[in-house]
Coordinates of N, CA and C in Angstrom, one line a residue:
C227 N 16.2 -29.4 -27.1 CA 14.8 -29.9 -27.1 C 14.3 -30.2 -28.5
S228 N 15.1 -29.9 -29.5 CA 14.6 -30.1 -30.9 C 13.3 -29.4 -31.1
N229 N 12.4 -30.0 -31.8 CA 11.1 -29.4 -32.1 C 10.0 -29.9 -31.2
G230 N 10.3 -30.5 -30.1 CA 9.3 -31.1 -29.2 C 8.9 -30.1 -28.1
F231 N 7.7 -30.3 -27.7 CA 7.1 -29.5 -26.5 C 6.6 -30.5 -25.5
D232 N 6.8 -30.1 -24.2 CA 6.2 -30.9 -23.1 C 5.0 -30.2 -22.7
L233 N 3.8 -30.6 -23.2 CA 2.6 -29.9 -23.1 C 2.0 -30.2 -21.7
C234 N 1.7 -29.2 -20.9 CA 1.1 -29.3 -19.6 C -0.2 -28.4 -19.6
T235 N -1.3 -29.0 -19.1 CA -2.5 -28.2 -19.0 C -3.0 -28.2 -17.5
I236 N -3.8 -27.3 -17.1 CA -4.2 -27.2 -15.7 C -5.7 -27.2 -15.6
I237 N -6.1 -27.5 -14.4 CA -7.5 -27.3 -14.0 C -7.5 -26.4 -12.7
N238 N -8.4 -25.5 -12.7 CA -8.5 -24.6 -11.5 C -9.4 -25.4 -10.5
G239 N -8.8 -26.1 -9.6 CA -9.5 -27.0 -8.7 C -10.3 -26.3 -7.6
K240 N -10.0 -25.0 -7.4 CA -10.7 -24.3 -6.3 C -10.5 -22.8 -6.7
S241 N -11.5 -22.0 -6.8 CA -11.4 -20.7 -7.4 C -12.0 -19.6 -6.5
G242 N -11.2 -18.5 -6.4 CA -11.6 -17.3 -5.8 C -11.5 -17.3 -4.3
R243 N -11.9 -16.2 -3.7 CA -12.0 -16.0 -2.2 C -10.6 -16.2 -1.5
C244 N -9.5 -15.9 -2.2 CA -8.2 -16.2 -1.6 C -7.9 -15.1 -0.6
S245 N -7.3 -15.6 0.5 CA -7.0 -14.6 1.6 C -5.8 -13.8 1.3
E246 N -5.0 -14.2 0.3 CA -3.7 -13.5 0.0 C -4.0 -12.3 -0.9
N247 N -3.1 -11.3 -0.7 CA -3.3 -10.0 -1.5 C -2.3 -9.8 -2.7
C248 N -2.0 -10.9 -3.3 CA -1.1 -10.8 -4.5 C -1.7 -9.8 -5.5
R249 N -1.0 -8.8 -5.8 CA -1.6 -7.7 -6.5 C -1.9 -7.9 -8.0
F250 N -1.5 -9.0 -8.5 CA -1.7 -9.3 -9.9 C -2.9 -10.2 -10.1
C251 N -3.5 -10.8 -9.0 CA -4.4 -12.0 -9.1 C -5.9 -11.6 -9.0
A252 N -6.6 -12.1 -9.9 CA -8.1 -11.9 -9.9 C -8.8 -12.7 -8.9
Q253 N -8.2 -13.7 -8.3 CA -8.8 -14.5 -7.3 C -8.6 -14.1 -5.9
S254 N -7.9 -13.0 -5.7 CA -7.6 -12.4 -4.4 C -8.9 -11.8 -3.8
S255 N -9.2 -12.1 -2.6 CA -10.4 -11.5 -2.0 C -10.2 -10.0 -1.7
H256 N -9.0 -9.5 -1.9 CA -8.7 -8.1 -1.7 C -9.0 -7.3 -3.0
S257 N -9.3 -8.0 -4.1 CA -9.6 -7.3 -5.4 C -11.1 -7.5 -5.7
R258 N -11.5 -6.7 -6.6 CA -12.9 -6.8 -7.1 C -12.9 -7.1 -8.5
T259 N -13.1 -8.4 -8.8 CA -13.1 -8.8 -10.2 C -14.3 -9.8 -10.4
D260 N -14.4 -10.2 -11.7 CA -15.5 -11.2 -12.0 C -15.0 -12.6 -12.0
A261 N -13.9 -12.9 -11.3 CA -13.4 -14.3 -11.2 C -14.4 -15.2 -10.6
K262 N -14.5 -16.4 -11.1 CA -15.5 -17.4 -10.6 C -15.1 -17.8 -9.2
E263 N -16.1 -18.1 -8.3 CA -15.8 -18.5 -7.0 C -16.5 -19.9 -6.8
Y264 N -15.7 -20.9 -6.4 CA -16.3 -22.2 -6.1 C -15.3 -23.0 -5.2
P265 N -15.8 -23.9 -4.4 CA -15.0 -24.7 -3.5 C -14.2 -25.8 -4.2
L266 N -13.5 -26.5 -3.5 CA -12.6 -27.6 -4.1 C -13.5 -28.6 -4.9
L267 N -13.1 -28.8 -6.1 CA -13.8 -29.8 -7.0 C -13.6 -31.2 -6.4
S268 N -14.6 -32.0 -6.8 CA -14.5 -33.4 -6.4 C -13.4 -34.2 -7.2
P269 N -12.9 -35.3 -6.7 CA -12.0 -36.1 -7.4 C -12.6 -36.6 -8.8
E270 N -13.9 -36.8 -8.8 CA -14.5 -37.3 -10.0 C -14.5 -36.2 -11.1
E271 N -14.7 -34.9 -10.7 CA -14.7 -33.8 -11.7 C -13.3 -33.6 -12.2
I272 N -12.3 -33.7 -11.3 CA -10.9 -33.4 -11.7 C -10.4 -34.5 -12.6
T273 N -10.8 -35.8 -12.3 CA -10.4 -36.9 -13.2 C -11.1 -36.9 -14.5
A274 N -12.3 -36.5 -14.6 CA -13.0 -36.4 -15.9 C -12.3 -35.4 -16.8
Q275 N -11.9 -34.3 -16.2 CA -11.2 -33.3 -17.0 C -9.8 -33.8 -17.5
A276 N -9.2 -34.6 -16.6 CA -7.9 -35.1 -17.0 C -8.0 -36.0 -18.2
K277 N -9.1 -36.9 -18.2 CA -9.3 -37.8 -19.3 C -9.5 -37.0 -20.6
L278 N -10.2 -35.9 -20.6 CA -10.4 -35.0 -21.7 C -9.1 -34.4 -22.2
Y279 N -8.3 -33.9 -21.3 CA -7.1 -33.3 -21.7 C -6.1 -34.4 -22.3
E280 N -6.1 -35.6 -21.8 CA -5.3 -36.6 -22.3 C -5.6 -36.9 -23.8
K281 N -6.9 -36.9 -24.1 CA -7.4 -37.2 -25.4 C -6.9 -36.1 -26.4
Q282 N -6.7 -34.9 -25.8 CA -6.3 -33.7 -26.6 C -4.8 -33.6 -26.8
G283 N -4.1 -34.5 -26.2 CA -2.6 -34.6 -26.4 C -1.8 -34.0 -25.3
A284 N -2.4 -33.7 -24.1 CA -1.5 -33.2 -23.0 C -0.7 -34.4 -22.4
L285 N 0.4 -34.1 -21.9 CA 1.3 -35.1 -21.3 C 1.3 -34.9 -19.8
R286 N 1.1 -33.7 -19.3 CA 1.2 -33.4 -17.9 C -0.1 -32.6 -17.5
Y287 N -0.6 -32.9 -16.3 CA -1.9 -32.3 -15.9 C -1.6 -31.7 -14.5
S288 N -1.9 -30.5 -14.3 CA -1.7 -29.8 -13.1 C -3.0 -29.3 -12.4
I289 N -3.1 -29.7 -11.1 CA -4.3 -29.2 -10.3 C -3.8 -28.0 -9.5
V290 N -4.4 -26.9 -9.8 CA -4.1 -25.6 -9.1 C -5.3 -25.2 -8.2
T291 N -5.0 -24.6 -7.1 CA -6.1 -24.1 -6.2 C -5.8 -22.7 -5.7
S292 N -6.8 -22.0 -5.4 CA -6.6 -20.7 -4.8 C -6.5 -20.8 -3.3
G293 N -5.9 -19.8 -2.7 CA -5.7 -19.8 -1.2 C -4.3 -20.0 -0.8
K294 N -4.0 -19.6 0.4 CA -2.6 -19.7 0.9 C -2.1 -21.1 1.0
R295 N -3.0 -22.0 1.4 CA -2.6 -23.4 1.4 C -3.9 -24.2 1.5
L296 N -3.9 -25.5 1.0 CA -5.0 -26.4 1.3 C -5.0 -26.9 2.7
S297 N -6.2 -27.2 3.3 CA -6.2 -27.7 4.6 C -5.8 -29.2 4.6
A298 N -5.6 -29.8 5.8 CA -5.2 -31.2 5.8 C -6.3 -32.1 5.2
V299 N -7.6 -31.7 5.4 CA -8.7 -32.5 4.8 C -8.7 -32.4 3.3
E300 N -8.4 -31.2 2.8 CA -8.4 -30.9 1.4 C -7.2 -31.7 0.7
V301 N -6.1 -31.7 1.4 CA -5.0 -32.5 0.9 C -5.3 -33.9 0.7
E302 N -5.9 -34.5 1.7 CA -6.4 -35.9 1.6 C -7.3 -36.1 0.5
R303 N -8.2 -35.2 0.3 CA -9.2 -35.3 -0.8 C -8.4 -35.3 -2.2
M304 N -7.4 -34.4 -2.3 CA -6.7 -34.3 -3.5 C -5.8 -35.5 -3.7
C305 N -5.3 -36.1 -2.7 CA -4.6 -37.4 -2.8 C -5.4 -38.4 -3.5
G306 N -6.7 -38.5 -3.1 CA -7.6 -39.4 -3.7 C -7.8 -39.1 -5.2
A307 N -7.9 -37.8 -5.5 CA -8.0 -37.4 -6.9 C -6.8 -37.8 -7.8
V308 N -5.6 -37.6 -7.2 CA -4.4 -38.0 -7.9 C -4.3 -39.5 -8.1
R309 N -4.6 -40.2 -7.1 CA -4.6 -41.7 -7.3 C -5.6 -42.1 -8.4
Q310 N -6.7 -41.5 -8.5 CA -7.7 -41.8 -9.5 C -7.2 -41.5 -10.9
I311 N -6.6 -40.3 -11.0 CA -6.0 -39.9 -12.3 C -4.9 -40.8 -12.7
R312 N -4.0 -41.2 -11.8 CA -2.9 -42.1 -12.2 C -3.5 -43.5 -12.5
R313 N -4.6 -43.9 -12.0 CA -5.2 -45.2 -12.3 C -5.9 -45.2 -13.6
D314 N -6.5 -44.0 -14.0 CA -7.4 -44.0 -15.1 C -6.7 -43.4 -16.4
T315 N -5.6 -42.7 -16.2 CA -4.9 -42.1 -17.4 C -3.4 -42.4 -17.3
G316 N -2.7 -41.9 -18.4 CA -1.3 -42.0 -18.4 C -0.6 -40.7 -18.2
L317 N -1.3 -39.7 -17.7 CA -0.8 -38.4 -17.4 C 0.1 -38.3 -16.2
S318 N 1.2 -37.5 -16.3 CA 1.9 -37.1 -15.1 C 1.1 -36.0 -14.4
V319 N 1.2 -36.0 -13.1 CA 0.4 -35.1 -12.3 C 1.2 -34.1 -11.5
C320 N 0.9 -32.8 -11.7 CA 1.6 -31.7 -10.9 C 0.5 -31.1 -10.1
V321 N 0.9 -30.4 -9.0 CA 0.0 -29.7 -8.1 C 0.5 -28.4 -7.8
S322 N -0.3 -27.4 -7.5 CA 0.0 -26.1 -7.0 C -1.0 -25.8 -5.9
F323 N -0.7 -26.2 -4.7 CA -1.7 -26.1 -3.5 C -1.2 -25.1 -2.5
G324 N -0.3 -24.2 -2.8 CA 0.1 -23.2 -1.9 C 1.2 -23.7 -1.0
L325 N 1.3 -23.1 0.2 CA 2.5 -23.2 1.1 C 2.3 -24.4 2.0
L326 N 2.5 -25.6 1.5 CA 2.3 -26.8 2.2 C 3.6 -27.2 3.0
N327 N 3.5 -28.2 3.9 CA 4.7 -28.6 4.6 C 5.2 -29.9 4.0
E328 N 6.3 -30.4 4.5 CA 7.0 -31.6 3.9 C 6.1 -32.8 4.1
E329 N 5.4 -33.0 5.2 CA 4.6 -34.1 5.4 C 3.4 -34.2 4.4
Q330 N 2.8 -33.0 4.1 CA 1.8 -33.0 3.1 C 2.3 -33.3 1.7
Y331 N 3.5 -32.8 1.4 CA 4.0 -33.1 0.1 C 4.4 -34.6 0.0
R332 N 4.8 -35.2 1.1 CA 5.1 -36.6 1.0 C 3.8 -37.4 0.7
K333 N 2.7 -37.0 1.3 CA 1.4 -37.7 1.1 C 1.1 -37.6 -0.4
L334 N 1.3 -36.4 -1.0 CA 0.9 -36.2 -2.4 C 1.9 -37.0 -3.3
K335 N 3.1 -37.1 -2.9 CA 4.1 -37.9 -3.7 C 3.7 -39.3 -3.7
D336 N 3.3 -39.8 -2.5 CA 2.9 -41.2 -2.4 C 1.6 -41.5 -3.2
A337 N 0.8 -40.5 -3.4 CA -0.4 -40.6 -4.2 C -0.2 -40.7 -5.7
G338 N 1.0 -40.1 -6.1 CA 1.4 -40.2 -7.5 C 1.8 -38.8 -8.1
V339 N 1.8 -37.8 -7.3 CA 2.3 -36.5 -7.8 C 3.8 -36.6 -8.1
T340 N 4.2 -35.9 -9.2 CA 5.7 -35.9 -9.5 C 6.3 -34.6 -9.4
R341 N 5.5 -33.5 -9.6 CA 6.0 -32.2 -9.6 C 5.1 -31.2 -8.9
V342 N 5.7 -30.2 -8.2 CA 5.0 -29.2 -7.5 C 5.3 -27.9 -8.2
H343 N 4.3 -27.0 -8.4 CA 4.5 -25.7 -9.0 C 4.4 -24.7 -7.9
N344 N 5.4 -23.8 -7.8 CA 5.3 -22.7 -6.8 C 6.2 -21.6 -7.2
N345 N 5.6 -20.6 -7.9 CA 6.4 -19.5 -8.4 C 6.9 -18.6 -7.3
L346 N 8.1 -18.1 -7.5 CA 8.6 -17.0 -6.6 C 8.0 -15.7 -7.0
E347 N 7.6 -15.6 -8.2 CA 6.9 -14.4 -8.9 C 7.9 -13.3 -9.2
T348 N 8.8 -13.0 -8.3 CA 9.7 -11.8 -8.6 C 10.9 -12.0 -7.7
S349 N 11.7 -11.0 -7.6 CA 12.9 -11.0 -6.7 C 12.5 -10.8 -5.2
R350 N 13.5 -11.2 -4.3 CA 13.2 -10.9 -2.9 C 13.0 -9.4 -2.7
R351 N 13.8 -8.6 -3.3 CA 13.6 -7.1 -3.1 C 12.3 -6.6 -3.5
N352 N 11.7 -7.1 -4.6 CA 10.5 -6.6 -5.1 C 9.3 -7.3 -4.6
F353 N 9.5 -8.4 -3.9 CA 8.3 -9.2 -3.5 C 7.3 -8.5 -2.6
F354 N 7.8 -7.6 -1.7 CA 6.9 -6.8 -0.8 C 6.0 -5.9 -1.6
N355 N 6.4 -5.5 -2.8 CA 5.6 -4.7 -3.7 C 4.5 -5.5 -4.4
V356 N 4.6 -6.8 -4.3 CA 3.7 -7.7 -5.0 C 2.7 -8.3 -4.0
C357 N 3.2 -8.7 -2.8 CA 2.4 -9.4 -1.8 C 2.9 -9.1 -0.4
T358 N 2.0 -8.9 0.5 CA 2.4 -8.7 1.9 C 1.8 -9.7 2.9
T359 N 0.9 -10.6 2.4 CA 0.2 -11.5 3.3 C 1.0 -12.8 3.5
H360 N 2.0 -13.0 2.7 CA 3.0 -14.0 2.9 C 4.4 -13.5 2.4
T361 N 5.5 -14.2 2.7 CA 6.8 -13.6 2.4 C 7.5 -14.4 1.4
F362 N 8.6 -13.9 0.9 CA 9.5 -14.6 -0.1 C 10.0 -15.8 0.6
D363 N 10.4 -15.7 1.9 CA 10.9 -16.9 2.6 C 9.9 -18.0 2.8
D364 N 8.6 -17.6 2.9 CA 7.5 -18.6 3.0 C 7.5 -19.4 1.7
K365 N 7.7 -18.7 0.6 CA 7.8 -19.4 -0.7 C 9.0 -20.4 -0.8
I366 N 10.1 -19.9 -0.4 CA 11.3 -20.7 -0.4 C 11.2 -21.9 0.5
D367 N 10.6 -21.7 1.7 CA 10.4 -22.8 2.7 C 9.5 -23.9 2.0
A368 N 8.5 -23.5 1.3 CA 7.6 -24.5 0.7 C 8.3 -25.2 -0.4
I369 N 9.1 -24.5 -1.2 CA 9.9 -25.2 -2.3 C 10.8 -26.2 -1.7
R370 N 11.5 -25.8 -0.7 CA 12.5 -26.8 0.0 C 11.8 -28.0 0.6
A371 N 10.6 -27.7 1.2 CA 9.8 -28.8 1.7 C 9.4 -29.8 0.7
A372 N 9.0 -29.3 -0.5 CA 8.6 -30.2 -1.6 C 9.8 -31.0 -2.1
Q373 N 11.0 -30.3 -2.2 CA 12.2 -31.0 -2.6 C 12.6 -32.1 -1.6
S374 N 12.5 -31.8 -0.3 CA 12.8 -32.7 0.7 C 11.9 -33.9 0.7
A375 N 10.7 -33.8 0.2 CA 9.8 -34.9 0.1 C 10.1 -35.7 -1.2
G376 N 11.0 -35.3 -2.0 CA 11.4 -36.0 -3.2 C 10.7 -35.6 -4.4
L377 N 10.1 -34.4 -4.4 CA 9.3 -34.0 -5.6 C 10.2 -33.0 -6.4
S378 N 9.9 -33.0 -7.7 CA 10.5 -32.0 -8.6 C 9.7 -30.7 -8.4
V379 N 10.4 -29.6 -8.6 CA 9.7 -28.3 -8.4 C 9.9 -27.5 -9.7
C380 N 8.7 -26.9 -10.1 CA 8.7 -25.9 -11.2 C 8.5 -24.6 -10.5
S381 N 9.3 -23.6 -10.8 CA 9.2 -22.3 -10.2 C 9.8 -21.2 -11.1
G382 N 9.1 -20.1 -11.2 CA 9.5 -19.0 -12.0 C 8.9 -17.7 -11.6
G383 N 8.4 -16.9 -12.5 CA 7.8 -15.7 -12.1 C 6.9 -15.1 -13.1
I384 N 6.4 -13.9 -12.8 CA 5.6 -13.1 -13.7 C 6.3 -11.9 -14.1
M385 N 6.5 -11.6 -15.4 CA 7.1 -10.4 -15.8 C 6.1 -9.3 -16.0
G386 N 6.4 -8.1 -15.6 CA 5.5 -7.0 -15.7 C 4.9 -6.6 -14.4
L387 N 5.5 -7.0 -13.3 CA 5.0 -6.6 -11.9 C 5.6 -5.4 -11.4
G388 N 6.2 -4.6 -12.2 CA 6.9 -3.4 -11.8 C 8.4 -3.6 -11.4
E389 N 8.9 -4.8 -11.8 CA 10.2 -5.2 -11.5 C 11.2 -4.5 -12.4
T390 N 12.5 -4.4 -12.0 CA 13.6 -4.0 -12.8 C 14.2 -5.2 -13.5
A391 N 15.1 -4.9 -14.5 CA 15.9 -6.0 -15.1 C 16.7 -6.7 -14.0
E392 N 17.3 -5.9 -13.0 CA 18.0 -6.5 -12.0 C 17.2 -7.5 -11.1
D393 N 15.9 -7.1 -10.9 CA 15.0 -8.0 -10.2 C 14.8 -9.4 -10.9
R394 N 14.7 -9.3 -12.2 CA 14.6 -10.5 -13.0 C 15.8 -11.4 -12.8
I395 N 17.0 -10.8 -12.9 CA 18.2 -11.5 -12.7 C 18.3 -12.1 -11.3
D396 N 18.0 -11.3 -10.3 CA 18.0 -11.8 -8.9 C 17.1 -13.0 -8.7
M397 N 15.9 -12.9 -9.3 CA 15.0 -14.1 -9.2 C 15.6 -15.3 -9.8
A398 N 16.3 -15.1 -11.0 CA 16.9 -16.3 -11.7 C 18.0 -16.9 -10.9
L399 N 18.8 -16.0 -10.2 CA 19.9 -16.5 -9.4 C 19.4 -17.3 -8.2
T400 N 18.3 -16.8 -7.6 CA 17.7 -17.5 -6.5 C 17.2 -18.9 -6.9
L401 N 16.6 -18.9 -8.1 CA 16.1 -20.2 -8.6 C 17.3 -21.2 -8.9
R402 N 18.4 -20.6 -9.3 CA 19.6 -21.5 -9.6 C 20.1 -22.0 -8.2
E403 N 20.1 -21.2 -7.2 CA 20.5 -21.6 -5.9 C 19.6 -22.7 -5.3
L404 N 18.3 -22.7 -5.7 CA 17.4 -23.7 -5.2 C 17.4 -24.9 -6.0
G405 N 18.2 -24.9 -7.1 CA 18.3 -26.1 -8.0 C 17.1 -26.4 -8.9
I406 N 16.4 -25.3 -9.2 CA 15.2 -25.4 -10.0 C 15.6 -25.6 -11.5
K407 N 15.0 -26.6 -12.1 CA 15.3 -26.9 -13.5 C 14.2 -26.5 -14.5
S408 N 13.0 -26.4 -14.0 CA 11.9 -26.0 -14.8 C 11.4 -24.6 -14.4
V409 N 11.6 -23.6 -15.3 CA 11.3 -22.2 -14.9 C 10.3 -21.6 -15.9
P410 N 9.1 -21.5 -15.5 CA 8.1 -20.8 -16.3 C 8.3 -19.3 -16.3
V411 N 8.3 -18.7 -17.5 CA 8.4 -17.2 -17.6 C 7.1 -16.7 -18.1
N412 N 6.3 -16.1 -17.2 CA 4.9 -15.7 -17.5 C 4.9 -14.2 -17.7
M413 N 3.9 -13.8 -18.5 CA 3.7 -12.4 -18.8 C 2.4 -12.0 -18.1
L414 N 2.5 -10.8 -17.3 CA 1.3 -10.3 -16.6 C 0.2 -10.0 -17.6
N415 N -1.0 -10.5 -17.3 CA -2.2 -10.1 -17.9 C -2.9 -9.1 -16.9
P416 N -2.8 -7.8 -17.2 CA -3.3 -6.8 -16.2 C -4.8 -6.9 -16.2
I417 N -5.4 -7.3 -15.0 CA -6.8 -7.6 -14.9 C -7.5 -6.5 -14.2
P418 N -8.6 -5.9 -14.9 CA -9.4 -4.9 -14.2 C -9.9 -5.3 -12.8
G419 N -9.7 -4.4 -11.9 CA -10.1 -4.7 -10.5 C -9.0 -5.1 -9.6
T420 N -7.8 -5.4 -10.2 CA -6.6 -5.7 -9.4 C -5.7 -4.5 -9.3
P421 N -4.9 -4.4 -8.3 CA -4.0 -3.2 -8.1 C -3.0 -3.0 -9.3
F422 N -2.8 -4.1 -10.0 CA -1.9 -4.0 -11.2 C -2.6 -3.9 -12.5
A423 N -3.9 -3.5 -12.5 CA -4.7 -3.4 -13.7 C -4.1 -2.5 -14.7
R424 N -3.4 -1.4 -14.3 CA -2.8 -0.4 -15.2 C -1.4 -0.6 -15.5
N425 N -0.8 -1.7 -15.1 CA 0.6 -2.0 -15.4 C 0.7 -2.2 -16.9
Q426 N 1.8 -1.7 -17.5 CA 2.0 -1.8 -18.9 C 2.3 -3.3 -19.3
R427 N 1.6 -3.7 -20.3 CA 1.8 -5.1 -20.8 C 3.1 -5.2 -21.5
M428 N 3.8 -6.4 -21.2 CA 5.0 -6.7 -21.9 C 4.8 -7.0 -23.3
T429 N 5.8 -6.7 -24.1 CA 5.8 -7.0 -25.6 C 6.4 -8.4 -25.8
G430 N 6.2 -8.9 -27.0 CA 6.8 -10.1 -27.4 C 8.3 -10.0 -27.4
A431 N 8.8 -8.8 -27.8 CA 10.3 -8.6 -27.8 C 10.8 -8.6 -26.4
D432 N 10.1 -8.0 -25.4 CA 10.4 -8.0 -24.0 C 10.6 -9.4 -23.5
M433 N 9.6 -10.3 -23.8 CA 9.6 -11.6 -23.3 C 10.7 -12.5 -23.9
R434 N 11.0 -12.3 -25.2 CA 12.1 -13.0 -25.8 C 13.4 -12.6 -25.2
R435 N 13.6 -11.4 -24.9 CA 14.8 -10.9 -24.3 C 15.0 -11.5 -22.8
I436 N 13.9 -11.4 -22.1 CA 13.9 -12.0 -20.7 C 14.2 -13.5 -20.8

């Protein structure tokens, strides 16, 4: 990759009140945090932010939303936002809209989305310790649906969720089996009010080794 970076920035398109109990997340309705709560932003608001990020040098723009999945109506609304972004900017568009099906991913691809983000978060063995309101297989099904729709998928995990070194390796092997080429390696930010608030923070040396 030489000295180049592929800069991607995100907008939180829908915040808080999430039905899922992911134990690291401030936006879960099962936790008590000061995370902002607001419904899905309008295409105009999302596009205005995209234009600002493009001026700042971003190459890729990702719309992320809280919740298990967007509704059919919300997907249509976001298709409109993606078309507007593609018309008004030169940014590549990614989305993270939860556990969608292949038909919904095809609509997003037709609107101009090129990549879907959906983290496994951890290994299959450890996933139950992180979330119980959806399964590891639900994640895999959504990833495969996006791939079947012709979309690139970005998927990785969060380090510091109580996993072992073996869990990290197992997650990596699952990603390899899925054919994932873009793997984000995130560090847990232990947030007060979440079940993982007291997890030990990873060090820089930990992250480099991982």
